[in-house]
Coordinates of C-alpha atoms in Angstrom, one line a residue:
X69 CA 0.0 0.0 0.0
X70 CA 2.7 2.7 0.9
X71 CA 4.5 1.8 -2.7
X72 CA 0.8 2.8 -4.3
X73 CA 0.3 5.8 -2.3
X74 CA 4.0 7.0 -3.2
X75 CA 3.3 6.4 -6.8
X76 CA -0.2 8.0 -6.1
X77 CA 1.8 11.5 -5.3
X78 CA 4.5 11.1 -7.6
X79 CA 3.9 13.6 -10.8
X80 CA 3.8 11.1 -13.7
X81 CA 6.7 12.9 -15.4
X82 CA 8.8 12.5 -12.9
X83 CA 7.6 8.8 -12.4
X84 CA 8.6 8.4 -16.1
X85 CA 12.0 8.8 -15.2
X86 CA 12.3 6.7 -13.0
X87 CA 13.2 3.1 -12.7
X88 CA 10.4 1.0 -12.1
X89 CA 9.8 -1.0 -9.0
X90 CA 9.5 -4.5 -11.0
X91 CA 12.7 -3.7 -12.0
X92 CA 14.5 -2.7 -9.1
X93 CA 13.3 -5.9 -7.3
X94 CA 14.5 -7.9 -10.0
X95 CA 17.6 -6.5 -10.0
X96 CA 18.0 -7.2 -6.6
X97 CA 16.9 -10.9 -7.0
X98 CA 14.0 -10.3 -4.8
X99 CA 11.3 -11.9 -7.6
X100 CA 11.9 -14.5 -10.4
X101 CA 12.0 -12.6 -13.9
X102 CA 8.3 -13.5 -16.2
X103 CA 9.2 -16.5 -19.2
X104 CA 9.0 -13.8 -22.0
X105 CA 7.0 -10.9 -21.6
X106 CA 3.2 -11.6 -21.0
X107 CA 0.6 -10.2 -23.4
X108 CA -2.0 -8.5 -21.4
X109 CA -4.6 -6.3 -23.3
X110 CA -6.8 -3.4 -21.4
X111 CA -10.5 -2.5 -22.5
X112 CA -13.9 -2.2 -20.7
X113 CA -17.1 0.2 -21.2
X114 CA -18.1 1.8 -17.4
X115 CA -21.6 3.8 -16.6
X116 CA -24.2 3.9 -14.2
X117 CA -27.2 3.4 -15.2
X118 CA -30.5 4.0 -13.4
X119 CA -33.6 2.2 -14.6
X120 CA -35.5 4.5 -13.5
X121 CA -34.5 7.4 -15.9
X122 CA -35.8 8.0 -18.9
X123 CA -33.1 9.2 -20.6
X124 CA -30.9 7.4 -23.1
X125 CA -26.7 6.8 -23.0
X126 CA -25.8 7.4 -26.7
X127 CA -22.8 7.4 -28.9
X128 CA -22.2 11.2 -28.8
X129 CA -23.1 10.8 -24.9
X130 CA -19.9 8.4 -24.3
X131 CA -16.5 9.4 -23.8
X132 CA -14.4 6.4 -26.4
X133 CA -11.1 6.0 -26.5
X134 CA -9.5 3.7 -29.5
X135 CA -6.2 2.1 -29.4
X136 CA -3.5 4.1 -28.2
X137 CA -5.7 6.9 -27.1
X138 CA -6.9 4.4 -24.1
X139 CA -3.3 5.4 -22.6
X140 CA -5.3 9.3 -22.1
X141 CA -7.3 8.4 -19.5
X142 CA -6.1 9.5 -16.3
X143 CA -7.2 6.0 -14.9
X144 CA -4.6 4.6 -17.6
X145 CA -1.8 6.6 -16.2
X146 CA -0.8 3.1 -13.8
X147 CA -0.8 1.0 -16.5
X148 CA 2.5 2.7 -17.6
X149 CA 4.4 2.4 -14.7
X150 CA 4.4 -1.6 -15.0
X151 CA 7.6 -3.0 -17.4
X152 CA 5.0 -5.2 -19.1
X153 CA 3.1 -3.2 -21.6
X154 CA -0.6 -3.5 -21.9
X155 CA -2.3 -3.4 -25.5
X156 CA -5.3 -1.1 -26.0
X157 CA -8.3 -2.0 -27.4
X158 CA -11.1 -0.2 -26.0
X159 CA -13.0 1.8 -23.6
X160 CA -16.0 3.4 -23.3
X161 CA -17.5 5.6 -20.7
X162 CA -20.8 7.3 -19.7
X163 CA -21.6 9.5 -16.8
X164 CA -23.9 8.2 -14.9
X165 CA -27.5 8.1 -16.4
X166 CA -30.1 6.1 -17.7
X167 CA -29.4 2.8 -19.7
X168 CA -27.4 2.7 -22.6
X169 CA -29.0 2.0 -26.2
X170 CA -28.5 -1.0 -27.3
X171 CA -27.1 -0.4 -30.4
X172 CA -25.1 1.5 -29.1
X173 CA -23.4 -0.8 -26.7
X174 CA -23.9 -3.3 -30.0
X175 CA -21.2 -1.2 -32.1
X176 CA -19.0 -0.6 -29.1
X177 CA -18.7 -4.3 -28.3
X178 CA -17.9 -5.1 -31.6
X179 CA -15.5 -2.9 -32.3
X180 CA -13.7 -3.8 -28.9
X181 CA -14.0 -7.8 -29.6
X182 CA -12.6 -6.8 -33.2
X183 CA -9.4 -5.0 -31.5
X184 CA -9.1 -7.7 -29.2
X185 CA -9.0 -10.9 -32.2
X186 CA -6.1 -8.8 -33.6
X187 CA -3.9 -9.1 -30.2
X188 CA -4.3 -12.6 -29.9
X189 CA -2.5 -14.8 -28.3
X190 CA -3.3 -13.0 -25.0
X191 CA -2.3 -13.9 -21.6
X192 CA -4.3 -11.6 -19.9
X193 CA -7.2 -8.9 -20.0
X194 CA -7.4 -5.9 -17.7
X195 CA -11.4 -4.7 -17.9
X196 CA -12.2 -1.3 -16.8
X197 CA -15.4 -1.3 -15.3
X198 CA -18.1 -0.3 -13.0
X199 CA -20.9 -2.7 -12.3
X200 CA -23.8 -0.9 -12.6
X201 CA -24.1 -0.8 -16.4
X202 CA -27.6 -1.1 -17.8
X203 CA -28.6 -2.2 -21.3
X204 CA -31.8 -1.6 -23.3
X205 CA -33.4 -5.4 -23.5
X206 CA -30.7 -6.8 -21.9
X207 CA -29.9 -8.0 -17.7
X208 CA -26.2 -8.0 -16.7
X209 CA -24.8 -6.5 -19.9
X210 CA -21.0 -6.6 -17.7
X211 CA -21.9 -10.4 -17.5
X212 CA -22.3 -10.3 -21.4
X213 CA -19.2 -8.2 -21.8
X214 CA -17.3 -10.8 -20.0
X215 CA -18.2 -13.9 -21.8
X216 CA -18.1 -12.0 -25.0
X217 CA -14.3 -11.4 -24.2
X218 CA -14.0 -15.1 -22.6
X219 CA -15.1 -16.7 -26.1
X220 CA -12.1 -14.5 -28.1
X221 CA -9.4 -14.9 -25.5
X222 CA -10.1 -18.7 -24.4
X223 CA -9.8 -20.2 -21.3
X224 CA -6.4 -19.9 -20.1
X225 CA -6.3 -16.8 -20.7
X226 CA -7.0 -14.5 -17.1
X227 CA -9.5 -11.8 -17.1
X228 CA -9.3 -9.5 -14.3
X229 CA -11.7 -6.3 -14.0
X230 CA -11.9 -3.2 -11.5
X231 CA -15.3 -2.6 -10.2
X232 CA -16.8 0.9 -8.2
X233 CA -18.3 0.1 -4.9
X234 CA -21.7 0.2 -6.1
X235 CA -21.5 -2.1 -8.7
X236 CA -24.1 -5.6 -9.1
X237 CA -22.3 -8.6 -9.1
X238 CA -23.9 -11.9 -11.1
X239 CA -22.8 -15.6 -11.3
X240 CA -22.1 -15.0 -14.9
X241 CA -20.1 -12.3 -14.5
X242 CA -18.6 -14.8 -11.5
X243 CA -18.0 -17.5 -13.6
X244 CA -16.4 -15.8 -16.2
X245 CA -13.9 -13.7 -14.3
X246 CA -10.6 -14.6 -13.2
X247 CA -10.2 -11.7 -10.7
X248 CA -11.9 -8.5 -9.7
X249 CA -11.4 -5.7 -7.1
X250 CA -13.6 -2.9 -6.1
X251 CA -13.3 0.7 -4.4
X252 CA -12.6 0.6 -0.4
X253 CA -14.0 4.0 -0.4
X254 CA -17.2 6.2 -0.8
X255 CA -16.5 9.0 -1.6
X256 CA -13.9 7.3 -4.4
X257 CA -10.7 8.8 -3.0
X258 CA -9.0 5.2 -4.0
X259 CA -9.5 5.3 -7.6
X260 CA -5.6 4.8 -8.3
X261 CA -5.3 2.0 -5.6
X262 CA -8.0 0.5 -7.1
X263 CA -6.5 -0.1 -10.5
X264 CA -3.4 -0.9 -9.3
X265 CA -4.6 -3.8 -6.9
X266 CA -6.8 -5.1 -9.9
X267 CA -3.7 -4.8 -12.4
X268 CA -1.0 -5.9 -9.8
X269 CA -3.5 -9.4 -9.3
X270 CA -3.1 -9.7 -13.2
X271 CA 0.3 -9.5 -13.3
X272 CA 1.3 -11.1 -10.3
X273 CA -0.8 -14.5 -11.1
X274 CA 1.0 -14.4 -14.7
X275 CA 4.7 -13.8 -13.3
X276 CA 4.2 -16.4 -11.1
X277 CA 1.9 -19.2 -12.9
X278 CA -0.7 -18.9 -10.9
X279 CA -4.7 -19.7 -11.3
X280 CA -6.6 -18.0 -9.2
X281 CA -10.1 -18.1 -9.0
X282 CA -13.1 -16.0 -7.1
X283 CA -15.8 -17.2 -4.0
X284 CA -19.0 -14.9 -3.9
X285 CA -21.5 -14.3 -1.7
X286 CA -24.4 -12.0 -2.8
X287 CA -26.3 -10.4 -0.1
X288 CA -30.0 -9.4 -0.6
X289 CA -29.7 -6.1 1.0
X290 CA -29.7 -2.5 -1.0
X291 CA -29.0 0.9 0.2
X292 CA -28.6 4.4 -1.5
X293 CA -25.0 4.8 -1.7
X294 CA -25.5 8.8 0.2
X295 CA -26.3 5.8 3.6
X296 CA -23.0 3.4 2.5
X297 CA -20.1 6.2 2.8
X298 CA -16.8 4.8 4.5
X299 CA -16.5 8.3 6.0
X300 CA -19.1 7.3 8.6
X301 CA -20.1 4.2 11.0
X302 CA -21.0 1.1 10.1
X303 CA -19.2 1.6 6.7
X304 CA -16.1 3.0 8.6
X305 CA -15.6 0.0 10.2
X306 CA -16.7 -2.6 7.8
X307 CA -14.1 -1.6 5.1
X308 CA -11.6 -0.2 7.4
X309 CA -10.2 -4.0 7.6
X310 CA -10.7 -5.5 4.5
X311 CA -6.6 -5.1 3.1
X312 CA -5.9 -6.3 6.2
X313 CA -7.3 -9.8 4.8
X314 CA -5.1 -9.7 1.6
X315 CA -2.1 -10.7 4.1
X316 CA -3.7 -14.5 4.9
X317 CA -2.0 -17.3 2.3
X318 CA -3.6 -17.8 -0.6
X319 CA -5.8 -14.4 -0.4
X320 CA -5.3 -12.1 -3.7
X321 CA -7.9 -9.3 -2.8
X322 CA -11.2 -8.9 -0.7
X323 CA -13.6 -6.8 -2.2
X324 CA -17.0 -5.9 -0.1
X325 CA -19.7 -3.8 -2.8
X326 CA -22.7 -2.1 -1.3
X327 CA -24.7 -3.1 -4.4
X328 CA -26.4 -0.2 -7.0
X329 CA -30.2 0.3 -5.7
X330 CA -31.5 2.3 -8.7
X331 CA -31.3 -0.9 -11.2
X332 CA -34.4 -3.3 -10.8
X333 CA -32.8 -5.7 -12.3
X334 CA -32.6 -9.9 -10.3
X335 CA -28.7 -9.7 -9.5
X336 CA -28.9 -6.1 -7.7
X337 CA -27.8 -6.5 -4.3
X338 CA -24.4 -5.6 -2.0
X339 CA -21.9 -8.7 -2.1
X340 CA -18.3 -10.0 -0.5
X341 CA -15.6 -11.3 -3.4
X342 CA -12.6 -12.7 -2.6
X343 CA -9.7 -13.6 -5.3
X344 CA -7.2 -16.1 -4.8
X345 CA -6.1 -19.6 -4.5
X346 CA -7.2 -20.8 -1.2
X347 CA -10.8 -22.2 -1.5
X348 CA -11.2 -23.0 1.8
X349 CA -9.8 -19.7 3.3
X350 CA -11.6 -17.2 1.0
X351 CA -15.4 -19.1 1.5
X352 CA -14.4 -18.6 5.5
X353 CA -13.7 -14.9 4.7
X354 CA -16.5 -14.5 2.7
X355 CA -19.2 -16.2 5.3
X356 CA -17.8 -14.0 8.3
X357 CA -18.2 -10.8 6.3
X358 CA -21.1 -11.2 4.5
X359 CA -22.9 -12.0 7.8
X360 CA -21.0 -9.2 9.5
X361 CA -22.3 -6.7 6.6
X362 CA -26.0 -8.5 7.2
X363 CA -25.8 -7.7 10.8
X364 CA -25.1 -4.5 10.5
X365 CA -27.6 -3.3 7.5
X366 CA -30.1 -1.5 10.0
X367 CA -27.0 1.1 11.4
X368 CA -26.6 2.4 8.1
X369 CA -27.8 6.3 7.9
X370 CA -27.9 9.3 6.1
X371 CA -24.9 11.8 7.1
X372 CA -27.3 14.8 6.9
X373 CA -30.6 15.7 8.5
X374 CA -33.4 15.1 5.9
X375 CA -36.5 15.9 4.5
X376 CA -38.9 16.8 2.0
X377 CA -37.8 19.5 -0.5
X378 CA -40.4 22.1 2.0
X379 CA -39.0 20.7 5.4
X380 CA -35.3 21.4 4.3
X381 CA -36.1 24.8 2.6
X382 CA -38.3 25.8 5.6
X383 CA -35.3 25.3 8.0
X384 CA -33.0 26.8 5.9
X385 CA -34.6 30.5 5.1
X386 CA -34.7 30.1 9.1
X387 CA -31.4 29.7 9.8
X388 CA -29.1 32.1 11.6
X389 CA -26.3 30.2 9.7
X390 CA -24.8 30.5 6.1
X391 CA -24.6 28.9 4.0
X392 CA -27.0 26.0 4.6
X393 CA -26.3 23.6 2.0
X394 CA -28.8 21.2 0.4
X395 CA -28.8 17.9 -1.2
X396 CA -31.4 17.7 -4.2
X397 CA -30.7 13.7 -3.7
X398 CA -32.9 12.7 -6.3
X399 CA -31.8 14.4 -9.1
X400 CA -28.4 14.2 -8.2
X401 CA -26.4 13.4 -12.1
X402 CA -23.3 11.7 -10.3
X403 CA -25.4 8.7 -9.3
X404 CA -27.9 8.8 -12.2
X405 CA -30.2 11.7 -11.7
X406 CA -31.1 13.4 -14.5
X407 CA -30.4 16.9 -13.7
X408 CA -32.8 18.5 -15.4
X409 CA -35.8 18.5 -13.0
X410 CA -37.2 21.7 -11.6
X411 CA -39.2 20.6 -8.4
X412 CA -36.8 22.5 -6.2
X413 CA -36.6 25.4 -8.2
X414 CA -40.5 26.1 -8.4
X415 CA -40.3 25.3 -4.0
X416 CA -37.7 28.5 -4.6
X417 CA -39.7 30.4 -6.3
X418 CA -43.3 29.6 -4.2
X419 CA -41.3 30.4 -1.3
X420 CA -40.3 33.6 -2.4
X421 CA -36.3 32.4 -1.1
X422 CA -33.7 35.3 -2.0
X423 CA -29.6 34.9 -1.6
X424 CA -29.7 31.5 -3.2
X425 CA -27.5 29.3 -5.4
X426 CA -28.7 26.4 -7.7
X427 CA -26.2 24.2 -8.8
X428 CA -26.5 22.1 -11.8
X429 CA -29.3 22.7 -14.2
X430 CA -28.7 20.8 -17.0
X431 CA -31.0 22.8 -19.9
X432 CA -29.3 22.6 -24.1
X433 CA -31.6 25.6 -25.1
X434 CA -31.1 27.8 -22.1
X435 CA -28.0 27.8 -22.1
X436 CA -27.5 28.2 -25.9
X437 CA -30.2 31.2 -25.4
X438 CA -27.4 32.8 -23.0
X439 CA -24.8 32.6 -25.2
X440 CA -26.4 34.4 -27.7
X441 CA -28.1 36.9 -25.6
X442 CA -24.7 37.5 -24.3
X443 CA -23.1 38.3 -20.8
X444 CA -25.2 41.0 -19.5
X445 CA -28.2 40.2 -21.7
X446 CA -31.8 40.3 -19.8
X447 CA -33.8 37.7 -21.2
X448 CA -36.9 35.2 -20.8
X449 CA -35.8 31.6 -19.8
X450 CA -37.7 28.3 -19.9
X451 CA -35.4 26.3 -17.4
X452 CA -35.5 22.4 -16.8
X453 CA -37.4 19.5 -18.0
X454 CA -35.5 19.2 -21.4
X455 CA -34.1 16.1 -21.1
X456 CA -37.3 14.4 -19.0
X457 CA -40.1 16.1 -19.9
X458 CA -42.8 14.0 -18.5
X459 CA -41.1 14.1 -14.7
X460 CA -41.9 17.6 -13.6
X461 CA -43.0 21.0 -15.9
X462 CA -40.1 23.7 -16.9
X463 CA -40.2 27.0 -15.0
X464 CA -40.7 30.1 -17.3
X465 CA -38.7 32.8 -16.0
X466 CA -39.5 36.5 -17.4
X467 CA -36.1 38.2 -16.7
X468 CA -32.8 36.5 -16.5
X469 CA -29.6 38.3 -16.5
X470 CA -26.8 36.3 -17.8
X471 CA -23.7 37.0 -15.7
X472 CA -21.2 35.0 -16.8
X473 CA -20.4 32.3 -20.0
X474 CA -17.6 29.9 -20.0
X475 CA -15.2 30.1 -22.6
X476 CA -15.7 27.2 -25.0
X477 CA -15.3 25.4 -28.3
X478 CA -18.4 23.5 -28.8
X479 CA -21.6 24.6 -27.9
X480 CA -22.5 21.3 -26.4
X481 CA -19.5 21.8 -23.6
X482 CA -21.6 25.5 -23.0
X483 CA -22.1 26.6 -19.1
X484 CA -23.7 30.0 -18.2
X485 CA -24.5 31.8 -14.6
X486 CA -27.7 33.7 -14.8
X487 CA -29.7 35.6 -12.2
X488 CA -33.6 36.1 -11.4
X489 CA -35.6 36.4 -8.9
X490 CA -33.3 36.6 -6.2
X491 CA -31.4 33.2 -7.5
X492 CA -28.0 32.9 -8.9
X493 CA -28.5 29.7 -10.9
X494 CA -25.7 27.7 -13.1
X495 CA -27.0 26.3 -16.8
X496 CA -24.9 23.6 -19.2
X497 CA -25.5 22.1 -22.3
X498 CA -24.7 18.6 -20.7
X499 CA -25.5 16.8 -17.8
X500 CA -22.2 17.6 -15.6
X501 CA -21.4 17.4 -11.9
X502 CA -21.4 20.9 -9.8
X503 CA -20.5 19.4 -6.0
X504 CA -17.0 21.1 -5.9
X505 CA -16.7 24.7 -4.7
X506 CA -14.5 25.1 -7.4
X507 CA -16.5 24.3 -10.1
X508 CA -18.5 26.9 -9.0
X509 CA -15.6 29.4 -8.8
X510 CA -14.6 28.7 -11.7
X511 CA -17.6 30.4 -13.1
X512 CA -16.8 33.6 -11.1
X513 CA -19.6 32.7 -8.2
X514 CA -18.7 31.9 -4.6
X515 CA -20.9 29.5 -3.0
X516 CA -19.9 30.7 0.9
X517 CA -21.7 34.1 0.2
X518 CA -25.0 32.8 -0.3
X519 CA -27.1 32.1 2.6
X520 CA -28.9 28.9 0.6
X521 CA -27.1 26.3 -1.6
X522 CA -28.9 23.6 -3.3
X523 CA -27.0 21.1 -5.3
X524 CA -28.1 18.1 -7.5
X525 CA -25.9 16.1 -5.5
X526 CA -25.8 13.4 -2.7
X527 CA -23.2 13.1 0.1
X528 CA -21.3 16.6 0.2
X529 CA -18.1 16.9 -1.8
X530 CA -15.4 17.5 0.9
X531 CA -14.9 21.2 -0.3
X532 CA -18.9 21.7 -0.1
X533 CA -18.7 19.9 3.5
X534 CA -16.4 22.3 4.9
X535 CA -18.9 25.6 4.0
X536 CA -21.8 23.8 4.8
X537 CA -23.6 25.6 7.6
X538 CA -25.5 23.3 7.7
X539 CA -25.5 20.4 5.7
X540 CA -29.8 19.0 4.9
X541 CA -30.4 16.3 2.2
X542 CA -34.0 16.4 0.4
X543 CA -35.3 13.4 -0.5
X544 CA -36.2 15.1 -3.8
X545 CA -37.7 13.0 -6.4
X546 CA -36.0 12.3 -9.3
X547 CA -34.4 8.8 -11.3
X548 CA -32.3 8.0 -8.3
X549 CA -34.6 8.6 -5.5
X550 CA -33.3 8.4 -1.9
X551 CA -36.9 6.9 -0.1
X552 CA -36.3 3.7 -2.0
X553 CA -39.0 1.8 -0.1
X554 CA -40.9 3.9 -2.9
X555 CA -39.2 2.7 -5.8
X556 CA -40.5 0.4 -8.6
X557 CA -39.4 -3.0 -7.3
X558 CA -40.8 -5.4 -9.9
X559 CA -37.9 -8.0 -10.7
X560 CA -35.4 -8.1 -7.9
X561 CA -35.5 -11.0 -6.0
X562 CA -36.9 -10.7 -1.9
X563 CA -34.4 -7.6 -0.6
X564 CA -34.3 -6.3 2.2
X565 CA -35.4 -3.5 3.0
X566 CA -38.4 -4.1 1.3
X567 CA -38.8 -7.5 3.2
X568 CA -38.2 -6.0 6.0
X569 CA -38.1 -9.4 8.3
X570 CA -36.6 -11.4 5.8
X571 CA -34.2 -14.1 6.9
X572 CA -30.7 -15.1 5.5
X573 CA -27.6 -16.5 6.3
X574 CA -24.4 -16.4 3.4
X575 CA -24.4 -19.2 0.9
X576 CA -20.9 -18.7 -0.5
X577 CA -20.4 -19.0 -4.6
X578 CA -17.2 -20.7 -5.9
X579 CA -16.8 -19.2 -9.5
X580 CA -17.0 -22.4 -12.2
X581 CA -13.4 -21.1 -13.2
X582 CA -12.1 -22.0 -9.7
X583 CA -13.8 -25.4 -10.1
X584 CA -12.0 -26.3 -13.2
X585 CA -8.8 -26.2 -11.7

């Protein structure tokens, strides 16, 4: 861990100059040199995707990167501080949404398993994931992803993929894997960590001959993920330990997910993994902490007081404090939210609120409408609803002044500050994250000089946190609604909460690769 945090810190141009630590242990005779140099390739396609939103993850709306270009992402940046190369093929990104098209994630599958034939013979895949992609007309689209790859590459070839904490795991996607790893924290402050341990597993296994294999438990339990953060008990303590594991023989990686509750889809629930090559050992680590994880399901709690969008406004325009910072949950884009839906901007403007900031309305023709009105402009607006129309109505605004326009060089990347009514609200083009105080400084506004800020966000970004004065969360409604005993829950098997006495003990899951020895 300390040699990932140091390489964590290290500027990668200086990193570049450096020898690497594979190297330096094998000049020192610590580790046996690899027979030849393995051929490991790197792909994957990464979203998540609510099925509960309306909207649509398109070509245009995915961030791809072919062949070399892979190497851009700052994700990738580990990759090349390992002596055996990796070979691009792939990867595909979405912020988190609504399900992708299908033909969409048709032509992006085919073009990966095309780039993949051509770097055959492989003797390993990295996969870049997430674990809460969803598919038009298809369940467990990461399971099909997998077996895709499994039916190119062949089976001795290892397959090892890098899941976010709130990913859904499946007994395909089991079965098909050689190795996985997920995030230890929420917020994601692990992200590099994360690739390394997946990437270190892949190499490691191959330098050393080894076959290891997975042992699942899935746990039919859900929870938003703004209940699940590590920075707080019981999730503090349940993934506080879990490296600590990686130091018994035969253990690779222990990875505990908390599951993603906005898909209705049968394998949606929080799980246990372990990788490695000890049977026996990981389906005793697996049983202890998927019962301790059971156990503990009913501590797990918002951060924030709560409320409904009223409640939360009603003790904020009281408050002797500023800012008082609110979460519009339900809306919130970086967990699938739409961020387009007006409900707490027409509480705003019923209540008659002044001195407040709106973070985050996503609106194409507003914010085109500013940039040709032009800094300074006074115009009429029709804000929200543009990208789910049949949610909530838009809010007609009479006079806006636009105060600021970002600099840009396609009108789709467009983000304008306008004022009315006593509210200083931020418009883009695309759906985009506003949770950092910088993101909103960087559009010449201040959130610690309002006396109200509502963000389309979940748990507070730590430079949010700090100004919060204090911090509420509405249980707004939206694609990724926080009440989730409210939710559609037509095809997931008996979860809790929604059974609320439901009874269950962990039935561990040895992957069909482990069994074939």
């Amino acid at each position: 861990m300390r040699r990932r945090l140091i390489l964590k810190m290290i500027p990668a141009g200086v990193l570049a100059g450096l020898p690497t630590f594979a190297g330096a242990a094998r000049a020192a005779g610590l580790v046996p040199a690899f027979r030849g140099t393995p051929r490991i390739a790197v792909g994957g396609i990464a979203s998540e995707c609510s099925t509960y939103s309306r909207i649509r993850a398109r070509m245009e709306d995915l961030t791809v990167l072919r062949g070399q270009d892979v190497f851009k992402a700052p994700l990738s940046l580990p990759l090349q501080r390992y002596e055996t190369p990796f070979l691009p093929t792939l990867t595909a990104s979405a912020p988190s949404g609504g399900p992708v098209e299908r033909q969409t994630y048709e032509t992006l599958k085919a073009d990966y398993l095309e780039r993949l034939k051509k770097l055959l013979p492989l003797d390993g895949v990295y996969l870049m994931m997430h674990g809460a992609l969803s598919v038009e007309g298809m369940d467990d689209a990461e399971g099909d992803w997998y077996e895709a790859t499994r039916a190119v590459v062949g089976p001795d070839c290892l397959i090892s993929a890098y899941y976010d904490l709130h990913g859904n795991l499946s007994r395909r996607a089991v079965d098909t894997l050689d190795a996985m790893t997920a995030y230890r924290t929420a917020p994601h402050v692990d992200r590099v960590e994360n690739v390394m341990r997946a990437t270190d597993m892949l190499t490691h296994c191959l330098r050393y001959g080894l076959r290891p294999g997975i042992v699942w438990a899935s746990i039919p339990a859900l929870l938003p993920g703004e209940q699940s953060s590590t920075e707080w008990e019981p999730g503090r303590r349940l993934w506080a330990d879990l490296s600590e594991y990686n130091r018994l023989p035969g253990i690779l990686d222990v990875s505990q997910l908390v599951g993603y509750v906005w898909a209705d889809e049968p394998r949606a629930a929080a799980s246990v993994v372990t990788t490695g090559t000890n049977i026996e050992e990981q389906t005793r680590i697996v049983t202890e902490l998927a019962a301790r994880y059971w156990d503990a399901r009913h501590e797990f709690h918002f951060d924030s007081p709560m409320g409904t969008i009223e409640e939360c406004l009603s003790r904020a325009m009281v408050s002797v404090t500023h800012p008082v910072v609110i979460s519009d949950s339900g809306d919130n884009p970086g967990g699938g939210g739409n961020s387009d839906q007006t409900f707490f901007l027409q509480a705003l403007l019923k209540a008659g609120t002044k001195d407040v900031l709106l973070g985050g309305m996503t609106d194409r023709p507003a914010t085109d409408a500013c940039y040709r009105a032009g800094v300074g402009a006074t115009l009429p607006l029709s804000i929200g609803a543009t990208l789910d129309p049949l949610m909530c109505r838009p809010v007609h605004v009479k006079k806006a002044v636009v105060k600021h326009l970002t600099a840009v060089t396609r009108p789709e990347d467009g983000e304008a500050v306008v004022e009315f009514d006593g509210i200083t609200a931020t418009l883009s083009a695309r759906r985009r994250l506003y949770h950092s105080a910088e993101s909103f400084r960087d559009m010449g506004v201040d959130p610690a000089q309002f006396k109200i800020v509502v963000l389309k966000c979940g748990y507070l970004h730590p430079t949010m946190k700090v100004l919060a004065n204090p911090a509420l969360m509405a249980l707004s409604p939206g694609a990724i609604n926080q009440d989730i005993l409210h939710i559609g829950n037509r095809r997931r098997r008996p979860t809790w909460p929604w059974v609320p006495d439901l009874a269950w003990t962990p039935e561990p899951y040895i992957s069909a690769r482990f069994r074939r020895g």
